[in-house]
Amino acid sequence: MTDLLKDALLFPNLEGWMLTGKPDTTLTLRNVEKTELVTDRGRAEKWALVFQESPKTLLLNKTNVKKLIQGLGPDTDHWTGARVTLYAQAMKVSGAETFGVRIRQIEKPAPKETGKKRAAAANKAEGLDGLNKDLFG
């Protein structure tokens, strides 16, 4: 196992260098959660995207939050099921060259069906829509 692979396995969060030289990665949002981040400056709580397809989370920064709000709205409860396409972007942080994770594209989640809509769709598929109207008004 290479040192790079060992390092990647030790990091719980998705980082830009992990995406460098790879095609864009599209993942489905499971939820948004607060996570504790430990750095050389101490501990801090940060919001992170949790994905269905990956155990790694993406710590949110202002740039990505603005993009998510533009694409999905400000209510994070409505972000579940959205698909985001991620890529690595070269940047300088404190004068050092590095890579950040950016969101290229956002696909809204499919609308959630209510119980009535789901039942109506099932009845229509079974040809029972008219019968139900006759029987139950």
CSV table of C-alpha atoms in Angstrom, one decimal:
chain,number,residue,atom,x,y,z
A,1,MET,CA,0.0,0.0,0.0
A,2,THR,CA,1.4,3.4,-1.0
A,3,ASP,CA,1.9,6.2,1.6
A,4,LEU,CA,-0.6,8.3,-0.4
A,5,LEU,CA,-3.2,5.6,-0.2
A,6,LYS,CA,-2.6,5.1,3.6
A,7,ASP,CA,-3.0,8.9,4.1
A,8,ALA,CA,-6.2,8.9,2.1
A,9,LEU,CA,-7.6,6.2,4.3
A,10,LEU,CA,-6.8,8.2,7.4
A,11,PHE,CA,-8.6,11.3,6.4
A,12,PRO,CA,-12.4,11.3,7.2
A,13,ASN,CA,-13.0,14.3,4.9
A,14,LEU,CA,-12.8,14.7,1.2
A,15,GLU,CA,-9.9,17.0,0.3
A,16,GLY,CA,-8.9,18.6,-3.0
A,17,TRP,CA,-5.7,16.5,-3.5
A,18,MET,CA,-7.8,13.4,-3.4
A,19,LEU,CA,-9.6,14.6,-6.6
A,20,THR,CA,-6.6,16.0,-8.4
A,21,GLY,CA,-6.1,14.4,-11.9
A,22,LYS,CA,-9.3,12.5,-11.7
A,23,PRO,CA,-12.6,13.1,-13.6
A,24,ASP,CA,-15.4,15.0,-11.9
A,25,THR,CA,-17.0,13.0,-9.2
A,26,THR,CA,-20.8,13.0,-8.7
A,27,LEU,CA,-22.2,12.0,-5.4
A,28,THR,CA,-25.7,12.0,-3.8
A,29,LEU,CA,-26.3,14.0,-0.6
A,30,ARG,CA,-27.6,11.9,2.3
A,31,ASN,CA,-27.7,14.8,4.8
A,32,VAL,CA,-25.8,17.8,6.3
A,33,GLU,CA,-24.4,17.4,9.7
A,34,LYS,CA,-22.2,19.2,12.2
A,35,THR,CA,-18.8,17.6,12.7
A,36,GLU,CA,-15.9,18.4,15.0
A,37,LEU,CA,-12.7,19.4,13.3
A,38,VAL,CA,-9.4,19.2,15.2
A,39,THR,CA,-6.5,21.3,13.8
A,40,ASP,CA,-3.3,22.7,15.1
A,41,ARG,CA,-5.3,25.8,16.1
A,42,GLY,CA,-7.7,23.7,18.3
A,43,ARG,CA,-11.2,22.3,17.9
A,44,ALA,CA,-14.0,23.8,15.9
A,45,GLU,CA,-17.4,22.7,14.7
A,46,LYS,CA,-18.0,22.7,11.0
A,47,TRP,CA,-20.9,21.8,8.8
A,48,ALA,CA,-20.3,18.9,6.4
A,49,LEU,CA,-22.1,17.2,3.5
A,50,VAL,CA,-22.6,13.4,4.0
A,51,PHE,CA,-22.9,11.3,0.9
A,52,GLN,CA,-24.7,8.1,0.1
A,53,GLU,CA,-21.8,6.6,-2.0
A,54,SER,CA,-18.8,7.6,0.2
A,55,PRO,CA,-17.8,7.4,3.8
A,56,LYS,CA,-15.9,10.7,3.4
A,57,THR,CA,-17.7,14.0,4.2
A,58,LEU,CA,-17.1,17.4,2.6
A,59,LEU,CA,-16.5,20.2,5.0
A,60,LEU,CA,-18.4,23.2,3.8
A,61,ASN,CA,-16.8,26.5,3.0
A,62,LYS,CA,-18.4,29.8,2.0
A,63,THR,CA,-17.9,29.2,-1.7
A,64,ASN,CA,-19.6,25.8,-1.7
A,65,VAL,CA,-22.4,26.9,0.6
A,66,LYS,CA,-23.3,29.8,-1.7
A,67,LYS,CA,-23.4,27.4,-4.7
A,68,LEU,CA,-25.6,25.0,-2.7
A,69,ILE,CA,-28.0,27.7,-1.7
A,70,GLN,CA,-28.2,29.0,-5.2
A,71,GLY,CA,-29.0,25.5,-6.5
A,72,LEU,CA,-31.1,24.0,-3.7
A,73,GLY,CA,-32.3,26.9,-1.5
A,74,PRO,CA,-31.4,27.7,2.1
A,75,ASP,CA,-33.3,24.9,3.8
A,76,THR,CA,-30.9,22.0,4.2
A,77,ASP,CA,-33.7,19.6,4.9
A,78,HIS,CA,-34.5,19.9,1.2
A,79,TRP,CA,-31.0,19.0,0.1
A,80,THR,CA,-31.3,15.3,0.7
A,81,GLY,CA,-31.1,13.3,-2.5
A,82,ALA,CA,-29.5,16.1,-4.5
A,83,ARG,CA,-26.6,15.1,-6.6
A,84,VAL,CA,-23.5,17.3,-6.7
A,85,THR,CA,-20.6,17.1,-9.1
A,86,LEU,CA,-17.2,17.8,-7.4
A,87,TYR,CA,-13.8,18.7,-8.8
A,88,ALA,CA,-10.4,19.9,-7.5
A,89,GLN,CA,-9.4,23.5,-8.0
A,90,ALA,CA,-5.9,24.8,-7.6
A,91,MET,CA,-5.6,27.7,-5.2
A,92,LYS,CA,-3.3,29.5,-2.8
A,93,VAL,CA,-4.0,29.4,0.9
A,94,SER,CA,-1.7,31.5,3.1
A,95,GLY,CA,0.7,31.7,0.2
A,96,ALA,CA,0.9,27.9,-0.2
A,97,GLU,CA,-0.3,26.1,-3.4
A,98,THR,CA,-3.0,23.6,-2.6
A,99,PHE,CA,-6.2,22.1,-4.0
A,100,GLY,CA,-9.8,22.8,-2.8
A,101,VAL,CA,-12.9,20.9,-3.5
A,102,ARG,CA,-15.5,22.8,-5.5
A,103,ILE,CA,-19.0,22.1,-6.7
A,104,ARG,CA,-19.4,22.2,-10.5
A,105,GLN,CA,-23.0,21.1,-10.9
A,106,ILE,CA,-26.0,20.5,-8.7
A,107,GLU,CA,-29.0,18.3,-9.6
A,108,LYS,CA,-32.1,18.9,-7.5
A,109,PRO,CA,-33.5,15.8,-5.7
A,110,ALA,CA,-36.7,14.2,-7.1
A,111,PRO,CA,-39.8,15.7,-5.5
A,112,LYS,CA,-41.0,13.7,-2.5
A,113,GLU,CA,-44.4,12.2,-3.0
A,114,THR,CA,-47.0,12.5,-0.3
A,115,GLY,CA,-49.0,9.5,0.8
A,116,LYS,CA,-52.0,10.7,-1.2
A,117,LYS,CA,-50.0,11.3,-4.4
A,118,ARG,CA,-48.3,7.9,-4.0
A,119,ALA,CA,-51.6,6.1,-3.6
A,120,ALA,CA,-53.1,8.0,-6.5
A,121,ALA,CA,-50.2,7.0,-8.7
A,122,ALA,CA,-50.5,3.4,-7.7
A,123,ASN,CA,-54.2,3.4,-8.2
A,124,LYS,CA,-53.9,5.0,-11.7
A,125,ALA,CA,-51.2,2.4,-12.6
A,126,GLU,CA,-53.6,-0.4,-11.6
A,127,GLY,CA,-56.6,1.2,-13.3
A,128,LEU,CA,-58.4,1.8,-10.0
A,129,ASP,CA,-58.6,5.6,-10.2
A,130,GLY,CA,-62.1,5.8,-11.6
A,131,LEU,CA,-63.3,2.9,-9.4
A,132,ASN,CA,-62.1,4.7,-6.2
A,133,LYS,CA,-63.8,7.9,-7.3
A,134,ASP,CA,-67.1,6.0,-7.8
A,135,LEU,CA,-66.8,4.2,-4.5
A,136,PHE,CA,-65.4,6.8,-2.2
A,137,GLY,CA,-66.3,10.1,-3.9
